[in-house]
Amino acid sequence: MSAKAGGPVYKGVGKLPDRALFLFSVLIYAFLYAPILVLMFFSFNSSKSTQTWTGFSTEWYGALLRDQTILDAFFNSMKVGVTATIIATVIGTFTALALTRHNFRGKLAADTTIYAATVMPEIVVGVSLLVFFVATLIPLGIELGIATIVIAHVAFTISFVTIVVRARLAGMDQSLEEAAQDLGANPITTFLRVTLPLILPGVMAGALLAFTLSFDDFVITFFVSGVGSSTLPLKIYSMIKFGVTPVINALSTVVLVATMILIFGGSRLLAGKEGE
Amino acid sequence: MGEKGRGWTLGLAGLLTPVTIWLGLFFLIPLLLILMYSFGTSGVYGGITLGFNPGNYLKVFDPLYLEIIVRTFVIAAITTVLCFALGYPLAYFIVFKGRRWRNVLILLVMVPFWTSLLIRAYSWVVILSGNGIANKTLQFLGIIDEPATLIFTSQAVLMGMVYSYLPFMILPLYASLEKFDTRLKEAAQDLGASRWHTFWRVTFPMSLPGVIAGSILVFIPSAGEFVIPQLLGGSRTVMTGSLIQNQFGSARDWAFGSALSVMLAVLLLAAILFYVRRVGTDKLEGT
Amino acid sequence: MQNRDAKISRGRFLKAMGAAGVAGSTLSILSCQPNTSATGGGGGSGGGPEEKELALYNWSDYVAQSTIPSFEEKTGIKVTQDFFGSNEDLLGKLQAGATGYDVIVPSDYMVTVMIKSDVIQKLDKSRIPNTKNVGDNYMGLSFDPNNEYSLPYQWGTTGILYNKKETGELDGTWDTLWDPRFEGQIAMLADSRETIGAALYKLGYSANSKDDAELAEAEAELKKQQPLLRGYFISTEIRPLVQNGDILLGHVYSGDAFLALSSNEDLDYIIPQPQASRWTDNMCIPNGAPHPDNAHKFINHILGVDTGAKLSNYTYYNTPNEAALPKIAPALKDLPGYTLTPEIFERLEVIEDVGAKTREYERIFTEVRSA
């Protein structure tokens, strides 16, 4: 048995605790995916309802392709999500590094600010940011739009990234990085080739969280968006008054299936590359 | 060596500049606005006249609102505990039993959350309704004879909260467990420790930073939640989030809404700082 | 490293100053009236011709498929649609200073609030000839007595959708929603004005009451009702509950009732005695709209006979466009509660903004739900 850096290879799920853990995990995934299956089911509903089944139809997929407002909203969400995630992840990671590895005057204030950015209810963040933007950006000629949404999303997700990356950094010793520097690597190289790979799972987890928060955000986004910059949640939550139709289920199904293909396809590709 | 840097250095300043600018401009200044609003007076037709009006804060101490705040904290606490109970084993499974599927497994946890919470909540209503799958299954298994009222109850709200915030617990736990050096575990077991002993004395303590992070990331947003109580609870479980939404919504009382928000924020911050201090701030630091 | 510390503290000091400066300017802007438009209100467009664009800010799914394309074809004006989900969200955004929207669609009481807080402008009726298509029943309502600021878009009533087969004939009053026979089978609207209004109607008062004694009575009634309810929901959520048989009686808006009725024959919709509310969604032009001329053209287009009919045939709500009535689908017109007689109109009350009492209504609703 090869003693790789990842540790010994466990043999399957033979023992009872292993079996119980496996079963438990399957149940949790089932819990997470139960409503997903239901929503995919209703994407084929033959009436406007997302809760009363009346028959099978693919009309909503057709409606999806014809509805430019939904497609535009989806692409806006993607644009905002990806951009905000990248920025927030970078800034959040730097912040986590600073807070975990240094003691400095004003550290408590910094810590508190990071936490404070998570505790303010979204509606006050949204309203106050709007007023702020109107007072500062509009006179400069910057309209409300994708840019203001991205700014707002980064502002409220940085802290989440920071907190997650800190969890990863905590207790992590710096001997590898010091060794690299002793061997002559400059700070940037050390960061890119030693530190980053070590903390990558934490950074990826933070990025995932930031993207998820951004993609489904409604309240803050509503206030700081402008003409033509509606995101998907804005479109969906505004459908409540007259009823969310299965066209949203259809969109979600398409996105889910595409994501699954990407994930499994991607991991196959990587597994192929690494060889065995 | 291996000491933590002390005092300000250029590197530290560099690391902190982006967040200082971003949060300074786009969080702290708006926050100032909210503070000003909270001492203002709401206009009858919306808007705020600034001034010094502590009345908004005094209003928070109405028994009606205090009850709501207490209820919110209780629900948030229970949600956090449940998320931990459900999330820790899953994170453990992904890290230690997932092997090369780890990345896929953790992504699979997040994928459902890229669909709108709204339709997922509607789907839960379908699942938990009188003729829904949940009731049909329970009747089939003989646990109940007649359809039970599962949806639009406070239990449904709790379930919905756990459902919404589980990833916020799983991700930090994953990040924290993943760095775990399995050789330590091996070493402990070589020295004769049982599996449980190894877990409790070696693995779990090392994952504490993740537990702390996860608890915070679940507790805080739970306290501000307003969508789930509405969609899954029939708006009968009034939480602080809904109360605040109402103030900015149909009540058109921005000043009171701001005061409530500040109160909530202060309470939550106090809770976090107390919690972190109690568990030990060194758990969040590097060596 | 003395110098570095000093440098950095100075930097932070400057940042703080900058922040204070921004805060100061924000304060001064806040102390002005909210959202006074730079381009001025009123009908005159001034300056050169407008760009061929229009920004519509509407409820989602509130236009028929042909509504916007037919406008774009006729006028060559490109329409961008954005969406909001509640009147207060719309108001908040406009009051906080967001601009760029040309046509907005607020509900009745919100028009009053917007007039009073000066975020919408007067309409130039001379540019909206199709106003003549609007029926008399829908013009001059109390929230905008001379239609200076708004013209109706769609309207409806609020009543009870119920499963006639299971409940049998009802007595036709609001008391039905308090009937202990239906415990756990009743749903009310999560709208403070509508639900408190229902209690006020039950007691024989007006839903626009500002009388403390009457409101206290209503609160007591609602507290009695609370244990009988499944919960408080949005109208579109109540619809499937009744359709699926999860509940028997729902407090709903007419459009949802009509949607349910057209797919399930066991259901019925009544407008209870002695009074019920009618609501109207309206088209308005916010202050500072970049394309007011195009906005007028769009409003005119909506009030056209063809467009009006297609709109209501899609949304299932009532049209204020009397000239379009002949073109409304017969299946809709035949639904109970769709075509209203003059006696029913007599019984309908427009929900008006109650000014300072709004917060009292909110507090009552919170109190009731928390009980």
mmCIF file of C-alpha atoms in Angstrom, chain C residues 103-306:
data_model
loop_
_atom_site.group_PDB
_atom_site.id
_atom_site.type_symbol
_atom_site.label_atom_id
_atom_site.label_comp_id
_atom_site.label_asym_id
_atom_site.label_seq_id
_atom_site.Cartn_x
_atom_site.Cartn_y
_atom_site.Cartn_z
ATOM 1 C CA VAL C 103 -42.663 54.043 -16.695
ATOM 2 C CA ILE C 104 -43.432 52.467 -13.331
ATOM 3 C CA VAL C 105 -46.486 50.489 -12.242
ATOM 4 C CA PRO C 106 -47.399 51.206 -8.606
ATOM 5 C CA SER C 107 -50.616 50.147 -6.907
ATOM 6 C CA ASP C 108 -53.343 52.561 -5.849
ATOM 7 C CA TYR C 109 -52.335 53.599 -2.328
ATOM 8 C CA MET C 110 -48.728 53.831 -3.401
ATOM 9 C CA VAL C 111 -49.641 56.440 -6.022
ATOM 10 C CA THR C 112 -50.844 58.683 -3.194
ATOM 11 C CA VAL C 113 -47.631 58.153 -1.280
ATOM 12 C CA MET C 114 -45.574 58.876 -4.354
ATOM 13 C CA ILE C 115 -47.487 62.057 -5.070
ATOM 14 C CA LYS C 116 -47.018 63.225 -1.502
ATOM 15 C CA SER C 117 -43.328 62.395 -1.453
ATOM 16 C CA ASP C 118 -42.824 63.957 -4.864
ATOM 17 C CA VAL C 119 -41.275 61.130 -6.802
ATOM 18 C CA ILE C 120 -43.640 61.034 -9.780
ATOM 19 C CA GLN C 121 -44.592 63.662 -12.320
ATOM 20 C CA LYS C 122 -47.863 64.838 -13.798
ATOM 21 C CA LEU C 123 -49.058 63.210 -16.972
ATOM 22 C CA ASP C 124 -49.780 65.234 -20.097
ATOM 23 C CA LYS C 125 -53.113 63.766 -21.147
ATOM 24 C CA SER C 126 -52.936 65.497 -24.497
ATOM 25 C CA ARG C 127 -50.305 62.950 -25.405
ATOM 26 C CA ILE C 128 -52.466 60.052 -24.264
ATOM 27 C CA PRO C 129 -55.569 60.098 -26.488
ATOM 28 C CA ASN C 130 -56.470 56.502 -25.570
ATOM 29 C CA THR C 131 -57.490 57.732 -22.141
ATOM 30 C CA LYS C 132 -60.969 57.847 -23.618
ATOM 31 C CA ASN C 133 -60.973 54.035 -23.671
ATOM 32 C CA VAL C 134 -60.867 53.843 -19.896
ATOM 33 C CA GLY C 135 -64.239 53.260 -18.282
ATOM 34 C CA ASP C 136 -65.721 55.786 -15.859
ATOM 35 C CA ASN C 137 -65.619 53.283 -13.042
ATOM 36 C CA TYR C 138 -61.841 53.336 -13.203
ATOM 37 C CA MET C 139 -61.096 57.014 -13.498
ATOM 38 C CA GLY C 140 -61.086 59.589 -10.747
ATOM 39 C CA LEU C 141 -60.519 57.146 -7.905
ATOM 40 C CA SER C 142 -59.681 58.534 -4.496
ATOM 41 C CA PHE C 143 -55.949 57.924 -4.655
ATOM 42 C CA ASP C 144 -55.583 60.272 -7.650
ATOM 43 C CA PRO C 145 -58.897 62.095 -8.031
ATOM 44 C CA ASN C 146 -58.193 63.728 -11.376
ATOM 45 C CA ASN C 147 -55.806 61.155 -12.751
ATOM 46 C CA GLU C 148 -53.158 63.832 -12.868
ATOM 47 C CA TYR C 149 -50.382 61.410 -12.095
ATOM 48 C CA SER C 150 -51.623 57.973 -13.023
ATOM 49 C CA LEU C 151 -53.712 55.984 -15.419
ATOM 50 C CA PRO C 152 -55.012 52.493 -14.657
ATOM 51 C CA TYR C 153 -53.201 49.416 -15.911
ATOM 52 C CA GLN C 154 -55.091 46.458 -14.495
ATOM 53 C CA TRP C 155 -57.468 46.167 -11.602
ATOM 54 C CA GLY C 156 -59.159 43.551 -9.520
ATOM 55 C CA THR C 157 -60.966 42.711 -6.345
ATOM 56 C CA THR C 158 -60.030 40.808 -3.219
ATOM 57 C CA GLY C 159 -62.375 38.069 -2.119
ATOM 58 C CA ILE C 160 -62.680 34.467 -1.069
ATOM 59 C CA LEU C 161 -61.688 31.531 -3.247
ATOM 60 C CA TYR C 162 -63.135 28.353 -1.874
ATOM 61 C CA ASN C 163 -63.891 24.740 -2.617
ATOM 62 C CA LYS C 164 -67.638 24.805 -3.118
ATOM 63 C CA LYS C 165 -67.849 21.046 -3.282
ATOM 64 C CA GLU C 166 -66.388 20.569 0.186
ATOM 65 C CA THR C 167 -67.794 23.550 1.982
ATOM 66 C CA GLY C 168 -71.215 23.783 0.444
ATOM 67 C CA GLU C 169 -72.903 27.152 0.023
ATOM 68 C CA LEU C 170 -71.391 29.924 2.083
ATOM 69 C CA ASP C 171 -73.270 32.812 3.656
ATOM 70 C CA GLY C 172 -71.418 35.274 1.459
ATOM 71 C CA THR C 173 -69.912 37.355 4.252
ATOM 72 C CA TRP C 174 -66.447 37.692 5.747
ATOM 73 C CA ASP C 175 -67.625 35.667 8.750
ATOM 74 C CA THR C 176 -66.879 32.550 6.737
ATOM 75 C CA LEU C 177 -63.176 33.114 7.227
ATOM 76 C CA TRP C 178 -63.768 32.979 10.967
ATOM 77 C CA ASP C 179 -65.862 29.812 10.907
ATOM 78 C CA PRO C 180 -64.454 27.245 13.366
ATOM 79 C CA ARG C 181 -65.829 24.447 11.168
ATOM 80 C CA PHE C 182 -62.945 25.194 8.808
ATOM 81 C CA GLU C 183 -60.163 25.237 11.331
ATOM 82 C CA GLY C 184 -56.785 24.740 9.702
ATOM 83 C CA GLN C 185 -58.354 25.098 6.276
ATOM 84 C CA ILE C 186 -58.275 28.878 5.961
ATOM 85 C CA ALA C 187 -55.536 31.099 4.580
ATOM 86 C CA MET C 188 -55.376 34.887 4.769
ATOM 87 C CA LEU C 189 -53.278 37.355 2.823
ATOM 88 C CA ALA C 190 -49.938 38.384 4.292
ATOM 89 C CA ASP C 191 -50.874 41.964 3.520
ATOM 90 C CA SER C 192 -51.560 44.057 6.589
ATOM 91 C CA ARG C 193 -54.068 46.340 4.882
ATOM 92 C CA GLU C 194 -56.038 43.545 3.205
ATOM 93 C CA THR C 195 -56.212 41.295 6.251
ATOM 94 C CA ILE C 196 -56.898 43.976 8.818
ATOM 95 C CA GLY C 197 -59.301 45.296 6.209
ATOM 96 C CA ALA C 198 -61.134 41.976 6.149
ATOM 97 C CA ALA C 199 -61.575 42.167 9.923
ATOM 98 C CA LEU C 200 -62.774 45.768 9.654
ATOM 99 C CA TYR C 201 -65.261 44.780 6.949
ATOM 100 C CA LYS C 202 -66.496 41.924 9.111
ATOM 101 C CA LEU C 203 -67.206 44.448 11.846
ATOM 102 C CA GLY C 204 -68.973 46.746 9.386
ATOM 103 C CA TYR C 205 -66.244 49.391 9.295
ATOM 104 C CA SER C 206 -64.172 50.771 6.461
ATOM 105 C CA ALA C 207 -60.825 49.252 5.616
ATOM 106 C CA ASN C 208 -59.386 52.769 5.646
ATOM 107 C CA SER C 209 -60.366 53.340 9.263
ATOM 108 C CA LYS C 210 -58.134 55.564 11.343
ATOM 109 C CA ASP C 211 -60.208 55.142 14.461
ATOM 110 C CA ASP C 212 -58.288 53.565 17.338
ATOM 111 C CA ALA C 213 -61.334 51.878 18.834
ATOM 112 C CA GLU C 214 -62.244 50.273 15.527
ATOM 113 C CA LEU C 215 -58.670 49.152 14.984
ATOM 114 C CA ALA C 216 -58.550 47.633 18.458
ATOM 115 C CA GLU C 217 -61.692 45.657 17.685
ATOM 116 C CA ALA C 218 -60.203 44.472 14.422
ATOM 117 C CA GLU C 219 -57.072 43.379 16.240
ATOM 118 C CA ALA C 220 -59.145 41.332 18.661
ATOM 119 C CA GLU C 221 -60.999 39.694 15.776
ATOM 120 C CA LEU C 222 -57.756 38.775 14.047
ATOM 121 C CA LYS C 223 -56.331 37.304 17.214
ATOM 122 C CA LYS C 224 -59.446 35.134 17.470
ATOM 123 C CA GLN C 225 -58.960 34.051 13.885
ATOM 124 C CA GLN C 226 -55.256 33.258 14.071
ATOM 125 C CA PRO C 227 -55.569 29.750 15.584
ATOM 126 C CA LEU C 228 -57.987 28.778 12.828
ATOM 127 C CA LEU C 229 -55.586 29.656 10.059
ATOM 128 C CA ARG C 230 -53.077 27.696 8.063
ATOM 129 C CA GLY C 231 -51.094 30.896 7.822
ATOM 130 C CA TYR C 232 -50.689 34.216 6.060
ATOM 131 C CA PHE C 233 -49.550 34.024 2.483
ATOM 132 C CA ILE C 234 -49.121 35.841 -0.750
ATOM 133 C CA SER C 235 -52.096 35.443 -3.043
ATOM 134 C CA THR C 236 -50.251 33.314 -5.604
ATOM 135 C CA GLU C 237 -49.258 30.900 -2.853
ATOM 136 C CA ILE C 238 -52.841 30.523 -1.657
ATOM 137 C CA ARG C 239 -54.013 29.597 -5.117
ATOM 138 C CA PRO C 240 -52.270 26.183 -5.286
ATOM 139 C CA LEU C 241 -53.225 25.451 -1.692
ATOM 140 C CA VAL C 242 -56.892 25.696 -2.576
ATOM 141 C CA GLN C 243 -56.392 23.984 -5.921
ATOM 142 C CA ASN C 244 -54.599 21.051 -4.314
ATOM 143 C CA GLY C 245 -57.174 20.721 -1.601
ATOM 144 C CA ASP C 246 -54.701 21.568 1.149
ATOM 145 C CA ILE C 247 -57.101 24.218 2.355
ATOM 146 C CA LEU C 248 -60.717 25.001 1.650
ATOM 147 C CA LEU C 249 -60.890 28.786 1.853
ATOM 148 C CA GLY C 250 -58.425 31.371 0.680
ATOM 149 C CA HIS C 251 -58.332 35.153 0.897
ATOM 150 C CA VAL C 252 -57.084 36.002 -2.594
ATOM 151 C CA TYR C 253 -56.819 38.567 -5.348
ATOM 152 C CA SER C 254 -59.253 38.080 -8.191
ATOM 153 C CA GLY C 255 -56.656 37.213 -10.825
ATOM 154 C CA ASP C 256 -55.483 34.218 -8.817
ATOM 155 C CA ALA C 257 -59.082 33.209 -8.249
ATOM 156 C CA PHE C 258 -59.787 33.287 -11.976
ATOM 157 C CA LEU C 259 -56.701 31.232 -12.733
ATOM 158 C CA ALA C 260 -57.813 28.619 -10.223
ATOM 159 C CA LEU C 261 -61.415 28.630 -11.380
ATOM 160 C CA SER C 262 -60.501 28.045 -14.971
ATOM 161 C CA SER C 263 -58.759 24.810 -14.094
ATOM 162 C CA ASN C 264 -60.923 23.399 -11.324
ATOM 163 C CA GLU C 265 -64.696 23.287 -11.454
ATOM 164 C CA ASP C 266 -65.123 22.553 -7.760
ATOM 165 C CA LEU C 267 -63.953 26.039 -6.908
ATOM 166 C CA ASP C 268 -65.837 29.293 -6.608
ATOM 167 C CA TYR C 269 -65.014 32.941 -5.945
ATOM 168 C CA ILE C 270 -67.124 35.410 -4.031
ATOM 169 C CA ILE C 271 -66.835 39.086 -3.222
ATOM 170 C CA PRO C 272 -68.082 39.072 0.373
ATOM 171 C CA GLN C 273 -70.720 41.276 1.971
ATOM 172 C CA PRO C 274 -70.993 43.985 3.167
ATOM 173 C CA GLN C 275 -67.901 45.434 1.555
ATOM 174 C CA ALA C 276 -64.764 44.265 -0.176
ATOM 175 C CA SER C 277 -61.694 45.974 -1.532
ATOM 176 C CA ARG C 278 -60.804 46.738 -5.091
ATOM 177 C CA TRP C 279 -57.290 47.473 -6.081
ATOM 178 C CA THR C 280 -55.800 49.116 -9.168
ATOM 179 C CA ASP C 281 -52.299 48.974 -10.572
ATOM 180 C CA ASN C 282 -51.395 52.145 -12.417
ATOM 181 C CA MET C 283 -48.895 53.573 -14.831
ATOM 182 C CA CYS C 284 -46.875 56.543 -13.679
ATOM 183 C CA ILE C 285 -43.805 58.440 -14.817
ATOM 184 C CA PRO C 286 -41.163 59.065 -12.167
ATOM 185 C CA ASN C 287 -39.442 62.396 -11.765
ATOM 186 C CA GLY C 288 -36.242 62.535 -13.706
ATOM 187 C CA ALA C 289 -37.401 59.982 -16.255
ATOM 188 C CA PRO C 290 -34.947 60.172 -19.158
ATOM 189 C CA HIS C 291 -37.559 59.593 -21.871
ATOM 190 C CA PRO C 292 -40.865 61.137 -20.776
ATOM 191 C CA ASP C 293 -42.168 61.467 -24.318
ATOM 192 C CA ASN C 294 -41.640 57.785 -25.037
ATOM 193 C CA ALA C 295 -43.226 57.052 -21.683
ATOM 194 C CA HIS C 296 -46.394 58.847 -22.721
ATOM 195 C CA LYS C 297 -46.405 56.896 -25.974
ATOM 196 C CA PHE C 298 -46.097 53.644 -24.060
ATOM 197 C CA ILE C 299 -48.946 54.481 -21.700
ATOM 198 C CA ASN C 300 -51.066 55.354 -24.687
ATOM 199 C CA HIS C 301 -50.175 52.053 -26.291
ATOM 200 C CA ILE C 302 -51.232 50.073 -23.222
ATOM 201 C CA LEU C 303 -54.594 51.831 -23.215
ATOM 202 C CA GLY C 304 -55.215 50.845 -26.808
ATOM 203 C CA VAL C 305 -58.142 48.540 -27.487
ATOM 204 C CA ASP C 306 -56.186 45.639 -28.898
#
